[in-house]
Coordinates of N, CA and C in Angstrom, one line a residue:
X1 N -54.5 -56.9 -70.0 CA -54.1 -58.2 -69.3 C -54.7 -58.0 -67.8
X2 N -54.6 -56.9 -67.4 CA -55.3 -56.5 -66.1 C -54.7 -57.2 -64.8
X3 N -53.5 -57.7 -64.7 CA -53.0 -58.4 -63.6 C -52.8 -57.6 -62.4
X4 N -53.0 -56.1 -62.7 CA -53.0 -55.3 -61.6 C -53.8 -55.5 -60.4
X5 N -55.3 -56.0 -60.9 CA -56.2 -56.3 -59.9 C -55.8 -57.3 -58.8
X6 N -54.9 -58.1 -59.0 CA -54.5 -59.0 -58.1 C -53.9 -58.5 -56.7
X7 N -53.6 -57.0 -56.8 CA -53.2 -56.4 -55.6 C -54.1 -56.1 -54.7
X8 N -55.4 -56.2 -55.0 CA -56.5 -56.0 -54.1 C -56.8 -57.1 -53.3
X9 N -57.0 -56.8 -51.9 CA -57.4 -57.8 -51.0 C -56.4 -59.1 -50.9
X10 N -55.1 -58.9 -50.8 CA -54.3 -60.2 -50.9 C -53.3 -60.2 -49.6
X11 N -53.6 -59.1 -48.8 CA -52.6 -59.2 -47.7 C -53.2 -59.6 -46.4
X12 N -54.2 -60.5 -46.2 CA -54.7 -61.0 -45.4 C -54.9 -62.6 -45.0
X13 N -54.3 -63.2 -45.9 CA -54.3 -64.8 -45.9 C -52.9 -65.3 -45.3
X14 N -53.1 -66.3 -44.4 CA -51.8 -66.8 -43.7 C -51.1 -67.9 -44.8
X15 N -50.0 -68.6 -44.3 CA -49.4 -69.5 -45.0 C -48.5 -70.4 -43.9
X16 N -48.3 -71.6 -44.4 CA -47.2 -72.5 -43.6 C -46.3 -72.9 -44.4
X17 N -45.1 -73.0 -44.0 CA -43.9 -73.6 -44.5 C -44.1 -75.1 -44.6
X18 N -43.9 -75.7 -45.8 CA -43.9 -77.1 -46.0 C -42.8 -77.4 -47.0
X19 N -41.7 -78.2 -46.6 CA -40.6 -78.4 -47.6 C -40.9 -79.9 -48.2
X20 N -40.7 -79.8 -49.5 CA -40.9 -81.2 -50.1 C -40.7 -81.0 -51.8
X21 N -41.2 -82.0 -52.4 CA -41.2 -82.0 -53.9 C -39.7 -82.3 -54.4
X22 N -39.6 -82.6 -55.6 CA -38.3 -83.0 -56.3 C -38.3 -82.5 -57.7
X23 N -37.1 -82.6 -58.3 CA -37.0 -82.0 -59.5 C -36.2 -83.1 -60.4
X24 N -36.0 -83.2 -61.6 CA -35.5 -84.3 -62.5 C -34.0 -84.3 -62.2
X25 N -33.5 -85.3 -62.4 CA -31.9 -85.4 -62.2 C -31.1 -84.2 -63.0
X26 N -31.6 -84.2 -64.2 CA -30.7 -83.2 -65.0 C -31.0 -81.8 -64.5
X27 N -32.1 -81.4 -64.0 CA -32.3 -80.1 -63.5 C -31.6 -80.0 -62.1
X28 N -31.5 -80.9 -61.5 CA -30.9 -80.8 -60.1 C -29.4 -80.6 -60.3
X29 N -28.8 -81.0 -61.3 CA -27.4 -80.8 -61.6 C -27.1 -79.3 -62.2
X30 N -28.1 -78.6 -62.4 CA -27.9 -77.3 -63.2 C -28.0 -76.0 -62.3
X31 N -26.9 -75.2 -62.6 CA -26.7 -73.9 -62.0 C -27.9 -73.1 -62.5
X32 N -28.1 -72.0 -62.0 CA -29.1 -71.1 -62.4 C -28.9 -70.7 -63.9
X33 N -27.5 -70.4 -64.0 CA -27.3 -69.9 -65.5 C -27.6 -71.1 -66.6
X34 N -27.4 -72.2 -66.1 CA -27.6 -73.3 -67.2 C -28.8 -74.1 -67.1
X35 N -29.8 -73.5 -66.1 CA -31.2 -74.1 -66.3 C -31.9 -73.6 -67.4
X36 N -32.5 -74.3 -68.3 CA -33.2 -73.8 -69.6 C -34.7 -73.6 -69.0
X37 N -35.1 -72.4 -69.6 CA -36.5 -72.1 -69.5 C -37.2 -72.8 -70.8
X38 N -38.0 -73.8 -70.5 CA -38.5 -74.4 -71.5 C -39.7 -74.0 -72.1
X39 N -39.9 -74.5 -73.5 CA -41.2 -74.1 -74.2 C -42.5 -74.4 -73.4
X40 N -42.4 -75.4 -72.7 CA -43.7 -75.8 -71.6 C -43.9 -74.7 -70.7
X41 N -42.8 -74.0 -70.2 CA -42.8 -72.9 -69.3 C -43.5 -71.8 -70.0
X42 N -43.0 -71.4 -71.1 CA -43.5 -70.4 -71.8 C -45.0 -70.8 -72.3
X43 N -45.3 -71.7 -72.9 CA -46.7 -72.1 -73.6 C -47.8 -72.4 -72.5
X44 N -47.3 -72.7 -71.2 CA -48.3 -73.0 -70.5 C -49.2 -71.8 -70.0
X45 N -48.5 -70.7 -70.1 CA -49.1 -69.1 -69.8 C -49.2 -68.4 -71.1
X46 N -49.1 -68.9 -72.3 CA -49.3 -68.2 -73.5 C -50.9 -68.0 -73.8
X47 N -51.2 -66.9 -74.4 CA -52.5 -66.6 -74.7 C -53.0 -67.5 -75.9
X48 N -52.1 -68.2 -76.5 CA -52.3 -69.2 -77.5 C -52.9 -70.5 -77.0
X49 N -52.5 -70.8 -75.7 CA -53.0 -72.1 -75.2 C -54.3 -71.9 -74.6
X50 N -54.8 -73.1 -74.2 CA -56.3 -73.0 -73.7 C -56.3 -73.0 -72.1
X51 N -55.9 -71.7 -71.7 CA -55.9 -71.5 -70.2 C -56.7 -70.2 -70.1
X52 N -57.6 -70.0 -69.2 CA -58.4 -69.0 -68.9 C -57.4 -67.8 -68.6
X53 N -57.9 -66.4 -68.8 CA -57.1 -65.3 -68.6 C -57.1 -65.2 -67.1
X54 N -58.0 -65.7 -66.3 CA -57.8 -65.6 -65.0 C -56.7 -66.4 -64.5
X55 N -56.5 -67.7 -64.9 CA -55.3 -68.6 -64.4 C -54.0 -67.9 -64.8
X56 N -54.0 -67.6 -66.1 CA -52.8 -66.8 -66.7 C -52.3 -65.7 -65.7
X57 N -53.2 -65.1 -65.6 CA -52.9 -63.7 -64.6 C -52.6 -64.0 -63.3
X58 N -53.3 -65.0 -63.0 CA -52.9 -65.5 -61.4 C -51.5 -65.9 -61.4
X59 N -51.0 -66.8 -62.3 CA -49.7 -67.1 -62.3 C -48.7 -66.1 -62.4
X60 N -48.8 -65.1 -63.3 CA -48.0 -64.2 -63.8 C -47.8 -63.2 -62.4
X61 N -49.1 -63.1 -61.7 CA -49.0 -62.1 -60.6 C -48.1 -62.8 -59.5
X62 N -48.3 -64.2 -59.3 CA -47.6 -65.0 -58.2 C -46.0 -64.9 -58.6
X63 N -45.8 -64.9 -59.8 CA -44.4 -64.8 -60.2 C -43.9 -63.5 -59.6
X64 N -44.5 -62.4 -60.1 CA -44.1 -61.1 -59.6 C -44.1 -61.0 -58.3
X65 N -45.1 -61.6 -57.4 CA -45.0 -61.5 -56.0 C -43.5 -62.1 -55.4
X66 N -43.3 -63.2 -56.1 CA -42.0 -63.9 -55.6 C -40.8 -63.0 -56.0
X67 N -41.0 -62.5 -57.2 CA -39.8 -61.7 -57.5 C -39.4 -60.3 -56.8
X68 N -40.8 -59.8 -56.4 CA -40.6 -58.8 -55.6 C -40.0 -58.9 -54.1
X69 N -40.3 -60.0 -53.6 CA -39.7 -60.4 -52.4 C -38.2 -60.7 -52.4
X70 N -37.9 -61.3 -53.5 CA -36.4 -61.4 -53.6 C -35.6 -59.9 -53.8
X71 N -36.3 -59.0 -54.6 CA -35.7 -57.7 -54.9 C -35.7 -56.9 -53.7
X72 N -36.7 -56.9 -52.7 CA -36.6 -56.3 -51.5 C -36.0 -56.8 -50.4
X73 N -35.6 -58.2 -50.5 CA -34.9 -59.0 -49.3 C -33.8 -58.2 -48.6
X74 N -33.0 -57.7 -49.3 CA -31.9 -57.0 -48.6 C -32.0 -55.6 -48.2
X75 N -33.2 -55.1 -48.2 CA -33.5 -53.8 -47.8 C -33.3 -52.8 -48.8
X76 N -33.0 -52.9 -50.0 CA -32.9 -51.9 -51.0 C -33.2 -52.7 -52.4
X77 N -33.6 -51.6 -53.3 CA -34.1 -52.1 -54.5 C -33.0 -51.8 -55.6
X78 N -32.5 -52.7 -56.2 CA -31.3 -52.4 -57.1 C -31.8 -52.5 -58.7
X79 N -31.6 -51.5 -59.4 CA -32.1 -51.3 -60.8 C -31.8 -52.3 -61.5
X80 N -30.6 -53.1 -61.3 CA -30.2 -54.3 -62.1 C -31.1 -55.4 -61.8
X81 N -31.5 -55.6 -60.7 CA -32.4 -56.7 -60.4 C -33.9 -56.4 -61.2
X82 N -34.4 -55.1 -61.1 CA -35.7 -54.8 -61.7 C -35.4 -55.0 -63.3
X83 N -34.3 -54.6 -63.8 CA -34.2 -54.7 -65.4 C -34.1 -56.2 -65.7
X84 N -33.5 -57.2 -64.7 CA -33.5 -58.4 -65.1 C -34.9 -58.9 -65.1
X85 N -35.7 -58.6 -64.2 CA -37.2 -59.1 -64.3 C -37.9 -58.7 -65.5
X86 N -37.7 -57.5 -65.9 CA -38.3 -57.0 -67.1 C -38.0 -57.5 -68.3
X87 N -36.7 -57.9 -68.4 CA -36.2 -58.7 -69.5 C -36.6 -60.1 -69.5
X88 N -36.9 -60.7 -68.4 CA -37.4 -62.0 -68.3 C -38.7 -62.2 -68.8
X89 N -39.6 -61.2 -68.2 CA -40.9 -61.2 -68.4 C -41.2 -60.9 -70.2
X90 N -40.2 -60.0 -70.6 CA -40.5 -59.7 -72.1 C -40.1 -60.8 -72.9
X91 N -38.9 -61.4 -72.7 CA -38.4 -62.5 -73.5 C -39.5 -63.7 -73.4
X92 N -40.1 -64.0 -72.2 CA -40.8 -65.2 -72.1 C -42.4 -64.9 -72.3
X93 N -42.9 -63.6 -72.2 CA -44.4 -63.4 -72.2 C -44.8 -62.3 -73.1
X94 N -43.7 -61.7 -73.8 CA -44.0 -60.6 -74.7 C -44.1 -59.2 -74.0
X95 N -43.9 -58.2 -75.0 CA -43.8 -56.7 -74.5 C -44.9 -56.3 -73.8
X96 N -46.2 -56.7 -74.1 CA -47.4 -56.1 -73.4 C -47.3 -56.7 -71.9
X97 N -47.0 -57.9 -71.8 CA -46.9 -58.4 -70.4 C -45.6 -57.6 -69.7
X98 N -44.5 -57.5 -70.4 CA -43.3 -56.8 -69.5 C -43.7 -55.5 -69.2
X99 N -44.4 -54.7 -70.0 CA -44.8 -53.3 -69.6 C -45.8 -53.3 -68.3
X100 N -46.9 -54.2 -68.3 CA -47.8 -54.3 -67.1 C -47.1 -54.7 -66.0
X101 N -46.2 -55.9 -66.2 CA -45.7 -56.6 -65.1 C -44.7 -55.6 -64.3
X102 N -43.9 -54.5 -65.1 CA -43.1 -53.6 -64.4 C -44.0 -52.7 -63.4
X103 N -45.3 -52.3 -64.0 CA -45.9 -51.4 -63.0 C -46.6 -52.2 -62.0
X104 N -46.9 -53.4 -62.1 CA -47.3 -54.2 -60.9 C -46.1 -54.5 -60.1
X105 N -44.9 -54.8 -60.5 CA -43.9 -54.9 -59.6 C -43.6 -53.7 -58.8
X106 N -43.5 -52.6 -59.3 CA -43.3 -51.2 -58.7 C -44.4 -51.2 -57.4
X107 N -45.7 -51.6 -57.8 CA -46.7 -51.4 -56.8 C -46.4 -52.3 -55.7
X108 N -45.9 -53.5 -56.0 CA -45.6 -54.7 -54.8 C -44.4 -54.4 -54.3
X109 N -43.4 -53.7 -54.7 CA -42.4 -53.3 -54.0 C -42.7 -52.1 -53.0
X110 N -43.6 -51.2 -53.4 CA -44.1 -50.0 -52.6 C -44.8 -50.6 -51.5
X111 N -45.8 -51.6 -51.8 CA -46.6 -52.2 -50.7 C -45.7 -52.9 -49.7
X112 N -44.6 -53.7 -50.2 CA -43.7 -54.3 -49.2 C -43.2 -53.4 -48.4
X113 N -42.7 -52.1 -48.8 CA -42.0 -51.2 -48.0 C -43.1 -50.6 -46.9
X114 N -44.1 -50.3 -47.3 CA -45.3 -50.0 -46.5 C -45.5 -51.0 -45.4
X115 N -45.8 -52.2 -45.8 CA -46.1 -53.2 -44.8 C -45.1 -53.5 -43.9
X116 N -43.8 -53.2 -44.3 CA -42.6 -53.3 -43.3 C -42.8 -52.4 -42.1
X117 N -43.5 -51.2 -42.2 CA -43.7 -50.4 -41.3 C -44.9 -50.6 -40.4
X118 N -45.8 -51.2 -40.9 CA -47.1 -51.4 -40.3 C -47.4 -53.0 -39.9
X119 N -47.4 -53.8 -40.9 CA -47.7 -55.2 -40.6 C -46.6 -56.0 -41.3
X120 N -45.3 -56.3 -40.6 CA -44.2 -56.9 -41.2 C -44.4 -58.3 -41.7
X121 N -45.5 -59.1 -41.2 CA -45.6 -60.3 -41.5 C -46.7 -60.6 -42.7
X122 N -47.3 -59.5 -42.8 CA -48.4 -59.7 -44.0 C -47.9 -59.9 -45.3
X123 N -46.6 -59.4 -45.7 CA -46.0 -59.6 -47.0 C -45.5 -61.2 -47.0
X124 N -45.1 -61.7 -45.8 CA -44.6 -63.1 -46.0 C -45.7 -64.1 -46.1
X125 N -46.9 -63.6 -45.5 CA -48.1 -64.5 -45.6 C -48.5 -64.4 -47.0
X126 N -48.4 -63.3 -47.8 CA -48.8 -63.4 -49.2 C -47.9 -64.3 -49.8
X127 N -46.5 -64.3 -49.6 CA -45.6 -65.2 -50.2 C -46.0 -66.6 -50.0
X128 N -46.2 -66.8 -48.9 CA -46.5 -68.2 -48.6 C -47.9 -68.8 -49.3
X129 N -48.8 -68.0 -49.3 CA -50.1 -68.1 -50.1 C -49.9 -68.3 -51.6
X130 N -49.0 -67.5 -52.3 CA -48.8 -67.7 -53.7 C -48.0 -68.9 -53.7
X131 N -46.8 -69.1 -52.9 CA -46.1 -70.4 -53.2 C -46.9 -71.7 -53.1
X132 N -47.9 -71.6 -52.2 CA -48.6 -72.9 -51.9 C -49.5 -73.0 -53.2
X133 N -50.0 -72.0 -53.7 CA -51.0 -72.0 -55.0 C -50.0 -72.5 -56.2
X134 N -48.9 -72.2 -56.3 CA -48.0 -72.7 -57.3 C -47.6 -74.2 -57.1
X135 N -47.5 -74.6 -55.8 CA -47.0 -75.9 -55.5 C -48.3 -76.9 -55.9
X136 N -49.5 -76.4 -55.8 CA -50.7 -77.4 -56.4 C -50.9 -77.2 -57.7
X137 N -50.5 -76.2 -58.4 CA -50.8 -76.1 -59.9 C -49.7 -76.3 -60.9
X138 N -48.4 -76.2 -60.3 CA -47.5 -76.1 -61.5 C -46.6 -77.5 -61.2
X139 N -46.0 -78.0 -62.1 CA -45.3 -79.3 -62.0 C -43.9 -78.9 -61.4
X140 N -43.1 -79.9 -60.6 CA -41.9 -79.7 -60.0 C -40.9 -78.9 -61.0
X141 N -41.0 -79.4 -62.2 CA -39.9 -78.9 -63.2 C -40.4 -77.3 -63.6
X142 N -41.6 -77.0 -63.6 CA -41.9 -75.5 -64.0 C -41.5 -74.8 -62.8
X143 N -41.7 -75.3 -61.4 CA -41.4 -74.5 -60.3 C -39.9 -74.2 -60.1
X144 N -39.1 -75.4 -60.5 CA -37.7 -75.2 -60.6 C -37.1 -74.1 -61.6
X145 N -37.8 -74.2 -62.9 CA -37.3 -73.2 -63.6 C -37.6 -71.7 -63.0
X146 N -38.9 -71.6 -62.5 CA -39.2 -70.2 -61.7 C -38.1 -69.9 -60.7
X147 N -37.7 -70.9 -60.0 CA -36.7 -70.7 -58.9 C -35.4 -70.4 -59.5
X148 N -35.1 -70.8 -60.5 CA -33.7 -70.5 -61.3 C -33.9 -69.0 -61.6
X149 N -35.0 -68.6 -61.9 CA -35.2 -67.0 -62.3 C -35.0 -66.4 -61.2
X150 N -35.5 -66.7 -60.0 CA -35.3 -65.9 -58.8 C -34.0 -65.8 -58.4
X151 N -33.2 -66.9 -58.5 CA -31.7 -67.0 -58.1 C -31.0 -66.1 -59.0
X152 N -31.4 -65.9 -60.3 CA -30.8 -65.1 -61.4 C -30.9 -63.8 -60.9
X153 N -32.2 -63.2 -60.3 CA -32.5 -61.8 -59.8 C -31.5 -61.5 -58.7
X154 N -31.4 -62.4 -57.9 CA -30.5 -62.1 -56.6 C -29.1 -62.0 -57.1
X155 N -28.6 -62.7 -58.1 CA -27.3 -62.6 -58.6 C -26.9 -61.4 -59.6
X156 N -28.1 -60.8 -60.0 CA -28.0 -59.7 -61.1 C -27.3 -58.6 -60.8
X157 N -27.2 -58.3 -59.4 CA -26.6 -57.1 -59.0 C -25.2 -57.3 -58.3
X158 N -24.7 -58.6 -58.7 CA -23.4 -59.2 -58.2 C -23.0 -58.8 -56.7
X159 N -24.3 -58.9 -55.8 CA -24.2 -58.6 -54.4 C -25.2 -59.4 -53.7
X160 N -24.8 -60.6 -53.7 CA -25.6 -61.7 -53.0 C -25.3 -61.7 -51.5
X161 N -26.5 -61.3 -50.5 CA -26.2 -61.3 -49.2 C -27.2 -62.3 -48.5
X162 N -26.9 -62.5 -47.2 CA -27.6 -63.6 -46.4 C -29.1 -63.3 -46.5
X163 N -29.6 -62.2 -46.4 CA -31.0 -61.8 -46.4 C -31.6 -62.4 -47.8
X164 N -30.9 -62.1 -48.8 CA -31.5 -62.6 -50.1 C -31.5 -64.3 -50.2
X165 N -30.5 -64.9 -49.6 CA -30.4 -66.2 -49.5 C -31.3 -66.8 -48.6
X166 N -31.7 -66.1 -47.7 CA -32.8 -66.6 -46.8 C -34.0 -66.6 -47.3
X167 N -34.3 -65.4 -48.1 CA -35.6 -65.4 -49.0 C -35.7 -66.4 -50.0
X168 N -34.6 -66.7 -50.6 CA -34.7 -67.6 -51.7 C -35.1 -69.0 -51.1
X169 N -34.5 -69.4 -50.0 CA -34.8 -70.7 -49.3 C -36.2 -70.6 -48.9
X170 N -36.7 -69.6 -48.3 CA -38.2 -69.4 -47.9 C -39.1 -69.8 -49.2
X171 N -38.8 -69.0 -50.3 CA -39.6 -69.1 -51.3 C -39.5 -70.6 -52.0
X172 N -38.3 -71.2 -51.9 CA -38.3 -72.6 -52.5 C -39.2 -73.6 -51.7
X173 N -39.2 -73.3 -50.3 CA -40.0 -74.1 -49.4 C -41.4 -73.8 -49.6
X174 N -41.7 -72.5 -49.8 CA -43.1 -72.2 -50.1 C -43.8 -72.9 -51.4
X175 N -42.9 -73.1 -52.4 CA -43.4 -73.5 -53.6 C -43.3 -74.9 -53.6
X176 N -42.9 -75.6 -52.6 CA -42.9 -77.2 -52.4 C -41.7 -77.7 -53.0
X177 N -40.7 -76.9 -53.2 CA -39.5 -77.4 -53.5 C -38.5 -77.6 -52.2
X178 N -37.3 -77.9 -52.4 CA -36.3 -78.1 -51.3 C -35.3 -76.9 -51.3
X179 N -35.1 -76.5 -50.0 CA -34.2 -75.3 -49.9 C -32.8 -75.5 -50.5
X180 N -32.4 -76.8 -50.5 CA -31.1 -77.3 -51.0 C -31.0 -77.1 -52.5
X181 N -32.1 -76.9 -53.2 CA -32.4 -76.6 -54.7 C -31.7 -75.2 -54.9
X182 N -31.8 -74.3 -53.9 CA -31.3 -72.9 -54.1 C -29.8 -73.0 -54.1
X183 N -29.1 -74.0 -53.2 CA -27.7 -74.2 -53.1 C -27.3 -74.7 -54.4
X184 N -27.9 -75.6 -55.0 CA -27.6 -76.3 -56.3 C -27.6 -75.2 -57.5
X185 N -28.6 -74.4 -57.3 CA -28.9 -73.3 -58.4 C -27.7 -72.1 -58.3
X186 N -27.2 -72.0 -57.0 CA -26.1 -71.1 -56.8 C -24.7 -71.8 -56.9
X187 N -24.7 -73.1 -57.2 CA -23.5 -73.8 -57.1 C -22.7 -73.8 -56.0
X188 N -23.3 -73.8 -54.8 CA -22.7 -73.5 -53.5 C -22.8 -74.9 -52.8
X189 N -21.8 -75.4 -52.0 CA -21.8 -76.7 -51.1 C -22.7 -76.2 -50.1
X190 N -23.7 -77.1 -49.7 CA -24.6 -76.7 -48.6 C -23.9 -76.8 -47.3
X191 N -22.9 -77.6 -47.1 CA -22.1 -77.6 -45.9 C -21.2 -76.3 -45.7
X192 N -20.9 -75.8 -46.8 CA -20.0 -74.6 -46.7 C -21.2 -73.5 -46.4
X193 N -22.2 -73.5 -46.9 CA -23.3 -72.6 -46.7 C -23.5 -72.4 -45.2
X194 N -23.6 -73.6 -44.5 CA -24.0 -73.6 -43.0 C -23.0 -72.7 -42.3
X195 N -21.7 -72.6 -42.8 CA -20.6 -72.0 -42.2 C -20.8 -70.4 -42.4
X196 N -21.5 -70.1 -43.3 CA -21.6 -68.6 -43.8 C -21.5 -68.5 -45.1
X197 N -22.3 -67.9 -46.0 CA -22.4 -67.8 -47.3 C -21.0 -67.1 -48.0
X198 N -20.3 -67.8 -48.9 CA -19.1 -67.0 -49.3 C -19.5 -66.0 -50.5
X199 N -18.5 -65.2 -50.8 CA -18.8 -64.1 -51.7 C -19.0 -64.9 -53.1
X200 N -19.8 -64.5 -54.0 CA -20.1 -65.3 -55.3 C -19.5 -64.1 -56.3

């Protein structure tokens, strides 16, 4: 699949935050646990579909970039979060993609840690770039399903903190969704969120 090549030359482009986009009423009422990953999501990037290998790999790489941002947001990498990503990739794209995705994810996590020491804004710029790409190529429904997966990553270690929540809000906006979608997926009242995130 060769999605690892996307690691080359990707840390120099900037990004702007733009909030917008909508989801269906049914999705807007769903918590992350209840958001269904549809066949459209799986089939859009299946090798059986008429999608170029370049497009497919670009999407999967973007998905892993977003996932690595959430995993590293709280300053530590939890194995339960990594395991959740592996399971998600395997279930939706197959064992071959799962294996290579885990290799790419580890490289992204290492690159994030390296850039935090040298160019702390470089990884944020990458997140913005990938999010804007998704906002142009994926429907709001597909982006909402992806956001629900990212929320489940943050909850998988049962220790959701303010930095992870801030990262989720950033990703939602970069992907052209609303930051309030995160609150919906977490089943948290936005007004309560402003006072300080409660324990989940």
